[in-house]
Each structure stands twice: as structure tokens, then as C-alpha cells.
Amino acid sequence: MNPQGERWTTDQVLALAPDEASRRAGGKLAAPGPWSETGADEGAVWGQCKGSGKKPYQTVVDIKGPAFKCSCPSRKFPCKHALGLLLLWAGDGGEVTAAEPSAWAGEWLAGRRERAEREAGAPSGAAAPSRAPADPEAAKRRAERRMQRIGAGATELEQRLEDLLQSGLASAESGGGSWDETAARMVDAQAPGLAARVRELSSVVASGPDWPARLLEECALLHLLDQGFLGIERLPGPLAATVRSRVGLTTEAADLLTGPDAATVRDRWLVLAQQDSDDGKLITRRIFLRGERTGRMALHLSFGGSPGRPLDLTLPPGLVLDADLAYYPGARPLRATLGERHAPAAPGPVPPGGGIDAALAAYGDALRDDPWLDSWPVVLTDVTPIPSRDGKGWQLADADGESALPLDPRCVGRTSLWQLVAISGGAPITVFGECGHRGFLPLTAWDPAPVSL
């Protein structure tokens, strides 16, 4: 086995970058000049990078995570130094050689692995620490009080929707402030999911010529969610779990892995895409995976962005993980949390997929179970990006030309669209993305290695 582990490709490294500026900055550091004390083993890469100060920045990457540590003050994860180091290592020019970790790198790596053993259960058989509340009765009372608050919020929201319909949708144009007030009321009711949907309603108003129709659709979905929660005791268990998650009631990840009802799925999970979004306060990272044996899709969510709360989990597209996943409960489970890993991540194959009709059927099946879904992850094979017939957008066409799927307007005019067109060059390609009511949003294409869009 390679003493430095399976080397990544340059594309896999660049897929980790949080933005284009980081890619460019990391590329400038992918040369031996600024680096010293570099080294690598089967699980990590480390080195010191000369900066503007007297002391070089100490950078280490746990490639089994992957996870990053750098002494620079950047809020980006990974920072440009970690990207530059990985690019230098991926280039395999002999600059990063096999070695024992430096003391500072070894200390951080040992700490990470100790925490991982505690969370997953140490190999020696030590039990994971219990997360049971100190006072179960108090916890039960708090949960009951929150359910009552959410119920009161849902009832109030129903009255707001009824008033809107009675006064007419046109009245929404002059009621911008009331939407913010209603959203704030839902936050007070401890229903962040309802608050987010109310804010979406305000963004629909006067957003285009067909906004009244779209507003009515969103109001109907919000009404359905309200009624679902108010009658939650009559719903089947999986659908009730979906409603709880949609209004903002969450399940702790540790409970999914170690709780009394814990159930994990072991598979070789292919990383299909990694996507970050930043609202100025919090960075949300979405990692999509698909099981090689089960064929199940999974979405891992993590949040961070501040110096005290980094985005620890980073998985570039194209890797395969032999690991356990635990799905959050719901009528159509998708979100999952990562449990024990049984082997280091390794490069994986181009994923198998289907055509346009199969993608639409998959979204339809998911929507039947969860009517509040915006989209469903799918892999499309042998599709070609072409301009729409009306010339107002783009679409993906099957190889036989009989079926076509419009691209989500959010990607039209962006770099991702032109990347997709360039990768295709007019020929069929494999693309992963989200199929939804707006169309198809491409996230990764294979050429033949994965390229994040």
C-alpha cells in the first residue's frame, strides 16, 4: 500500500474549496517554495507555510475525515493553506514524502482519533457515554410545553392565512411588514420551520408576473403543514415524524446512533456532491451520498463557520466510505448522520444512474410521501445540456432526444451552467443533482473524474 495513503486528484482537492477565491489562493500555494517540514502518512498530510509574520502557519489535514487544522486566522474551512498543501501532495512531485507526524501535527491527530473512538465506541469495547437527561420527567414536561407552544403558533398562522384569503391575495403586496411579524411570532412559538416558510411567502409576493399563483401554492402547503401538526396524533408514525421535522422539532444525531431505537445502515457510500451555503451568520454544508449495495440516497448536514465552530466534516465528490449511516425518521428518509467508519475513504467509480423519466418518477414518489419536498437527489446518465426550444433557458436531453428536463433557473447564467456545457462538449455525460419543481439543479458532473458545479 502507498505509505502516504491513496492520493487524491487535483479535482477532488479543489472540490473542497469553499469558494472560487479560495481555489485561486490555494493554487498559488501549491508549490514547494513556501512550505517546510512537510510530510504524509496513510491518514494525514502536514506542513508549515511561510506567511507574512515571523512564525509559519502550521497546517495539518486528516485525510480520513477529511478534517483540517491551521494556525492561520481564516474563517474559511478549508483555508488556502490546507488547499495548497493538499494540492502539493496530490501533485505527487516528491515534495511531500512519507514521514512520522511532527509533534504539533501528531498531537492534533491523536486528539481527533480519541474523540472519534469515544463517539463511535472505542475498539476496546468501552461503551459510549450516556446522553440520558438527568431528569427524564423534566425533559418530558419541557417537550410537552413546546408542543403546546407550536400548536398555538400553528393555530395563529391558520388565522393569518384565512385573513389573507378573505381579503384577497392582492392585499399581500401591501402587507410586507406583517409577514415579518408573523415569522417572529412563529419563532416565539419555537417553530423555526414554520417561521422559515412564512419568510418564503414574503419573498414570493410581487416576485414576478405569476406570483399570486405561486403564493397560493405556498399557502396551501403551509396550511397542510399546520393541519398536519394540529392533528399529529392521528397521523401514521413516519408521516408524523416528517411533520415534526418540518415545523422545526429535531432529533439529536447521537440519539440516532446510540439511542434505544438506534438503527444504522452499513454500506459503501459514494460521495456525490458537497455544497456550502453562507447566509452571513452560518455556513451550511450539504453532503450527498448513495449506497453502493442499497442504492439509498442520503444527505448529511453540518453547520459552522465561526472560529469556535468549524465545519469539521469534509468529503470531496468521488470518494467512497465504508461506513454506518443512521437516518433521521420520516416518511421519506433522506437526512442522515455518519456513524462508525470501517475503512479509510478511497476513490470511487462513476455512479450508475437513469434517464429523465426515471428522475421525474423518483421525485414524484418522494413527493407522494413528503409533500413539502422541494427536490430529490438523482443521478442522470447519458444526458446532454442543450438550449431550450424557446431560447429562454437550458435543458438536459436524453440520448434518444425523446425526453428533456429544464435546468433550474438558479443555475442559468452562472459558472455552473457553462462548466456543465464545457464538460459535455455536446456529448452525453453523467450528472448528479436535485430534481424538483423548478427543474434540475446540477451539482456534480463526471469527466471522467467528478467536477463540482
XYZ file of C-alpha atoms in Angstrom:
453
model
C 0.000 0.000 0.000
C 1.171 3.522 -0.671
C 2.748 4.706 2.650
C 1.103 8.057 2.148
C -2.344 6.617 1.527
C -4.450 6.892 -1.622
C -3.608 10.216 -3.236
C -6.451 12.452 -4.264
C -6.770 14.049 -7.644
C -6.464 17.807 -8.100
C -10.207 17.973 -8.845
C -11.005 16.229 -5.565
C -8.912 18.743 -3.650
C -10.437 21.740 -5.418
C -13.912 20.367 -4.697
C -13.222 21.055 -1.013
C -12.735 24.783 -1.551
C -15.478 26.946 -0.001
C -15.351 29.430 -2.900
C -13.531 30.383 -6.086
C -11.242 32.838 -4.282
C -10.014 30.010 -2.041
C -9.326 27.832 -5.086
C -7.169 30.528 -6.636
C -5.358 31.298 -3.378
C -4.761 27.607 -2.698
C -3.410 27.117 -6.197
C -0.780 29.812 -5.596
C 0.449 27.859 -2.558
C 0.678 24.534 -4.414
C 4.455 24.907 -4.862
C 7.299 23.824 -2.571
C 8.636 27.391 -2.087
C 6.602 28.499 0.974
C 6.490 25.058 2.604
C 8.752 23.375 5.144
C 8.573 20.306 7.379
C 6.028 18.663 5.076
C 5.160 15.015 5.404
C 2.430 12.435 4.995
C 1.374 9.008 6.174
C -1.645 6.805 5.479
C -4.005 9.123 7.337
C -2.676 12.674 7.219
C -0.684 15.386 5.453
C 1.075 18.234 7.285
C 3.476 21.110 6.751
C 4.429 24.653 7.700
C 3.676 27.505 5.314
C 5.545 30.811 5.384
C 3.192 33.754 5.783
C 3.516 37.471 6.416
C 4.502 37.009 10.073
C 7.630 35.646 11.679
C 6.127 32.267 12.534
C 4.969 29.982 9.698
C 1.411 28.682 9.726
C 1.106 25.098 10.934
C -1.260 23.156 8.692
C -2.428 19.567 9.056
C -5.117 17.605 7.210
C -6.685 14.363 8.417
C -7.407 12.812 5.027
C -9.552 10.081 6.584
C -12.046 12.736 7.695
C -11.152 14.794 5.950
C -10.670 17.479 8.592
C -8.378 20.480 8.810
C -6.320 22.418 11.328
C -4.344 25.559 10.571
C -2.898 28.244 12.831
C -3.920 30.996 10.399
C -6.865 33.263 11.366
C -9.038 32.424 8.332
C -12.732 31.639 8.910
C -12.852 29.503 5.777
C -12.709 25.729 6.054
C -10.534 24.525 4.499
C -8.324 27.600 4.341
C -5.996 28.393 1.448
C -3.036 26.828 3.287
C -4.818 23.473 3.653
C -5.825 23.571 -0.006
C -2.285 24.466 -1.106
C -0.812 21.652 0.980
C -3.266 19.106 -0.433
C -2.616 20.285 -3.990
C 1.125 19.938 -3.398
C 0.570 16.401 -2.070
C -1.860 15.462 -4.858
C 0.653 16.579 -7.488
C 2.952 13.720 -6.342
C 6.066 15.638 -7.326
C 8.038 14.234 -4.421
C 7.793 17.368 -2.275
C 5.584 15.684 0.361
C 7.327 12.498 1.475
C 6.408 9.716 3.886
C 7.315 10.598 7.465
C 6.249 10.484 11.093
C 3.988 13.429 12.050
C 5.578 16.483 13.598
C 4.823 16.893 17.309
C 2.219 19.613 16.735
C 0.516 17.626 13.947
C 0.624 14.366 15.883
C -0.975 15.945 18.941
C -3.964 17.231 16.953
C -4.379 13.955 15.041
C -4.254 11.903 18.242
C -6.897 14.132 19.826
C -9.202 13.713 16.819
C -8.901 9.953 16.845
C -9.510 9.726 20.563
C -12.707 11.772 20.184
C -13.815 9.587 17.266
C -13.327 6.451 19.355
C -15.318 7.927 22.236
C -18.190 8.927 19.948
C -18.358 5.661 17.993
C -17.435 3.346 20.874
C -13.779 2.535 21.482
C -12.374 -0.626 19.831
C -11.637 -1.968 23.315
C -15.386 -2.246 23.842
C -15.831 0.795 26.058
C -19.414 1.960 25.947
C -20.301 5.346 24.539
C -21.189 7.870 27.245
C -24.872 8.008 28.062
C -26.802 11.035 26.881
C -29.886 10.360 29.001
C -31.200 13.514 30.624
C -30.590 13.896 34.352
C -34.322 14.323 34.937
C -36.469 12.486 32.338
C -39.702 13.844 33.805
C -38.495 17.433 33.492
C -37.436 16.787 29.906
C -40.868 15.320 29.173
C -42.597 18.386 30.619
C -40.414 20.709 28.530
C -41.273 18.736 25.400
C -44.996 18.915 26.190
C -44.813 22.670 26.740
C -43.046 23.138 23.428
C -45.668 21.082 21.599
C -48.341 23.322 23.129
C -46.495 26.477 22.026
C -46.119 25.177 18.491
C -49.787 24.199 18.421
C -50.748 27.732 19.466
C -48.443 29.139 16.776
C -49.947 26.887 14.099
C -53.452 27.958 15.120
C -52.462 31.629 14.910
C -50.886 31.040 11.495
C -54.062 29.391 10.241
C -55.972 32.547 11.174
C -53.406 34.657 9.317
C -53.823 32.542 6.171
C -57.616 32.703 6.442
C -57.486 36.515 6.726
C -55.265 36.672 3.632
C -57.655 34.595 1.532
C -60.688 36.554 2.709
C -59.090 39.902 1.859
C -57.616 38.617 -1.421
C -54.068 37.733 -2.462
C -53.542 41.218 -3.886
C -53.606 42.549 -0.318
C -50.324 40.717 0.319
C -48.434 43.370 -1.691
C -49.083 45.975 0.982
C -48.538 43.654 3.922
C -44.780 43.121 3.830
C -44.246 44.089 7.444
C -46.948 41.750 8.706
C -45.092 38.745 7.236
C -42.018 39.620 9.297
C -44.205 39.977 12.367
C -45.861 36.607 11.714
C -42.473 34.935 11.227
C -41.293 36.428 14.525
C -44.411 35.038 16.214
C -43.532 31.569 14.925
C -40.028 31.931 16.352
C -41.595 32.839 19.703
C -43.715 29.698 19.375
C -40.482 27.666 18.997
C -41.442 26.621 15.462
C -38.475 27.687 13.291
C -39.715 25.560 10.387
C -42.993 27.485 10.240
C -41.094 30.781 10.553
C -38.898 29.892 7.571
C -41.918 29.077 5.424
C -43.603 32.358 6.352
C -40.475 34.219 5.253
C -40.632 32.340 1.953
C -44.188 33.610 1.480
C -42.979 37.194 1.816
C -40.317 36.581 -0.845
C -42.919 35.288 -3.317
C -45.053 38.448 -3.168
C -44.572 40.679 -6.244
C -41.631 38.489 -7.404
C -42.901 38.034 -10.967
C -45.983 38.072 -13.171
C -47.293 34.771 -11.796
C -46.645 35.485 -8.123
C -50.311 35.155 -6.997
C -50.449 31.550 -8.246
C -47.165 30.675 -6.553
C -48.260 32.403 -3.358
C -51.465 30.377 -3.322
C -49.456 27.150 -3.781
C -47.166 28.016 -0.880
C -50.106 28.995 1.318
C -51.736 25.646 0.581
C -48.580 23.755 1.595
C -48.283 25.818 4.773
C -51.953 25.157 5.576
C -51.358 21.442 5.044
C -48.392 21.543 7.433
C -50.395 23.431 10.063
C -53.238 20.951 9.876
C -50.815 18.037 9.962
C -49.282 19.276 13.185
C -52.610 20.134 14.804
C -53.791 16.582 14.069
C -50.435 14.884 14.516
C -51.723 12.215 16.890
C -53.874 10.818 14.055
C -51.026 10.547 11.534
C -49.031 7.381 10.782
C -45.706 7.341 12.626
C -43.405 8.101 9.649
C -45.598 10.965 8.417
C -45.861 12.371 11.944
C -42.052 12.353 12.132
C -41.907 14.273 8.843
C -44.348 16.887 10.147
C -42.344 17.298 13.361
C -39.143 17.893 11.419
C -40.867 20.346 9.056
C -42.115 22.551 11.898
C -38.653 22.522 13.478
C -38.595 19.703 16.026
C -35.227 17.979 15.651
C -33.688 14.696 16.707
C -30.195 14.637 18.186
C -27.667 12.847 15.973
C -26.228 10.971 18.953
C -29.684 9.550 19.736
C -29.885 8.132 16.217
C -26.573 6.308 16.706
C -26.773 5.215 20.342
C -30.371 5.671 21.497
C -32.780 2.824 22.312
C -34.243 2.916 18.790
C -30.893 3.312 17.012
C -30.677 1.592 13.630
C -27.751 2.059 11.270
C -27.239 1.110 7.636
C -23.781 -0.077 6.646
C -22.789 0.337 3.024
C -20.062 1.663 0.775
C -21.293 5.237 0.402
C -20.228 7.146 -2.698
C -19.897 10.888 -2.135
C -21.939 12.504 -4.920
C -21.631 16.196 -4.024
C -20.607 18.664 -1.368
C -22.260 22.081 -1.346
C -21.808 25.019 1.035
C -24.142 27.968 1.539
C -23.457 31.030 3.686
C -26.178 33.368 4.958
C -23.664 35.680 6.624
C -24.184 34.129 10.049
C -23.870 30.416 9.479
C -22.334 28.150 6.868
C -24.421 25.107 5.962
C -22.673 22.161 4.339
C -24.703 19.554 2.464
C -23.010 16.282 1.523
C -24.944 13.858 -0.677
C -24.149 10.140 -0.644
C -25.525 6.981 -2.230
C -25.131 3.412 -1.037
C -23.437 1.010 -3.430
C -25.395 -2.010 -2.148
C -28.668 -0.431 -1.007
C -28.915 2.275 -3.680
C -30.262 4.624 -0.967
C -29.658 8.340 -1.146
C -28.506 10.203 1.965
C -27.911 13.834 2.907
C -25.501 14.783 5.675
C -25.947 18.311 7.048
C -23.428 20.206 9.151
C -23.295 23.789 10.358
C -20.430 26.056 11.330
C -18.320 28.885 10.060
C -17.102 30.633 13.193
C -13.594 30.110 14.626
C -15.117 28.159 17.504
C -17.397 26.106 15.309
C -15.573 24.887 12.195
C -17.127 22.687 9.535
C -15.362 19.524 10.588
C -16.680 17.036 8.048
C -15.384 17.480 4.509
C -15.905 14.829 1.840
C -14.948 15.637 -1.760
C -17.101 14.088 -4.503
C -15.812 10.804 -5.838
C -14.749 9.243 -2.537
C -16.254 6.020 -1.197
C -16.810 5.445 2.536
C -17.365 2.045 4.112
C -19.423 3.374 6.995
C -22.605 3.252 9.048
C -25.309 5.855 8.494
C -28.325 6.497 10.698
C -31.322 8.132 9.026
C -33.470 10.750 10.693
C -37.079 9.496 10.997
C -39.585 10.471 8.325
C -41.971 9.228 5.671
C -39.214 9.528 3.048
C -35.907 9.418 4.976
C -33.050 11.339 3.374
C -31.128 13.254 6.021
C -28.659 11.024 7.859
C -25.770 11.222 10.301
C -22.432 9.489 9.894
C -21.539 6.771 12.363
C -18.620 4.361 12.523
C -16.254 4.181 9.558
C -14.904 0.732 8.795
C -12.140 1.728 6.362
C -10.415 4.885 5.118
C -12.102 6.767 2.286
C -10.918 5.774 -1.190
C -11.607 6.970 -4.755
C -14.828 5.533 -6.137
C -16.359 4.894 -9.552
C -18.635 6.992 -11.727
C -22.105 6.358 -10.269
C -24.735 4.485 -12.244
C -27.893 6.449 -12.951
C -31.002 6.664 -15.057
C -32.766 8.826 -17.580
C -35.093 11.804 -17.388
C -38.257 9.739 -16.924
C -36.699 7.794 -14.047
C -35.625 11.047 -12.360
C -39.124 12.518 -12.579
C -40.610 9.277 -11.249
C -38.169 9.321 -8.289
C -39.138 12.888 -7.412
C -42.837 12.040 -7.768
C -42.524 9.037 -5.459
C -40.694 11.116 -2.839
C -43.237 13.927 -3.124
C -46.067 11.488 -2.504
C -44.553 10.676 0.904
C -43.391 14.200 1.765
C -45.447 16.901 0.005
C -43.174 19.668 1.358
C -40.115 18.427 -0.556
C -38.579 20.974 -2.914
C -36.459 18.383 -4.739
C -34.993 14.888 -4.668
C -31.378 13.846 -5.443
C -30.896 11.832 -8.640
C -28.098 10.708 -10.958
C -28.679 11.210 -14.677
C -26.677 9.262 -17.251
C -26.242 9.926 -20.969
C -27.797 13.388 -20.858
C -26.688 16.401 -22.877
C -27.147 20.085 -21.940
C -28.849 21.947 -24.801
C -30.651 25.302 -25.148
C -34.409 25.222 -24.633
C -36.554 25.464 -27.722
C -37.863 28.869 -26.708
C -34.297 30.134 -26.250
C -35.014 31.311 -22.690
C -33.093 28.675 -20.792
C -31.299 25.333 -20.911
C -32.343 21.746 -20.501
C -30.889 18.260 -20.222
C -31.927 15.906 -23.010
C -31.835 12.110 -23.021
C -29.617 10.400 -25.559
C -32.637 9.458 -27.682
C -33.907 13.038 -27.617
C -37.394 11.967 -26.541
C -37.280 13.419 -23.016
C -35.851 16.659 -21.658
C -35.664 18.231 -18.229
C -35.314 22.018 -17.827
C -32.406 23.257 -15.757
C -33.281 25.095 -12.560
C -33.278 28.850 -13.310
C -30.946 29.327 -10.341
C -28.043 27.825 -12.323
C -28.722 29.591 -15.633
C -26.235 32.391 -16.214
C -23.884 31.058 -13.528
C -20.479 29.455 -13.886
C -22.000 26.060 -13.123
C -24.013 26.110 -16.359
C -21.026 26.910 -18.523
C -18.922 24.336 -16.697
C -21.580 21.752 -17.468
C -21.724 22.739 -21.136
C -17.924 22.709 -21.412
C -17.618 19.293 -19.775
C -20.234 17.880 -22.135
C -18.891 19.453 -25.312
C -22.142 18.364 -26.945
C -21.740 14.731 -25.865
C -23.748 12.777 -23.254
C -22.414 12.893 -19.679
C -23.263 11.703 -16.165
C -24.615 14.400 -13.848
C -25.765 14.374 -10.231
C -28.152 16.992 -8.903
C -31.553 17.763 -7.446
C -34.725 17.208 -9.457
C -37.586 19.403 -8.288
C -40.480 21.636 -9.239
C -38.092 24.318 -10.565
C -36.269 21.826 -12.790
C -32.881 20.123 -12.353
C -30.084 21.758 -10.347
C -26.729 20.171 -11.336
C -24.175 19.745 -8.546
C -21.537 17.348 -9.906
C -20.533 16.062 -13.350
C -18.036 13.320 -14.258
C -15.340 13.977 -16.891
C -14.282 11.193 -16.092
C -13.374 12.369 -12.558
C -16.031 14.274 -10.576
C -16.217 18.037 -11.065
C -18.238 20.152 -8.632
C -20.502 22.653 -10.379
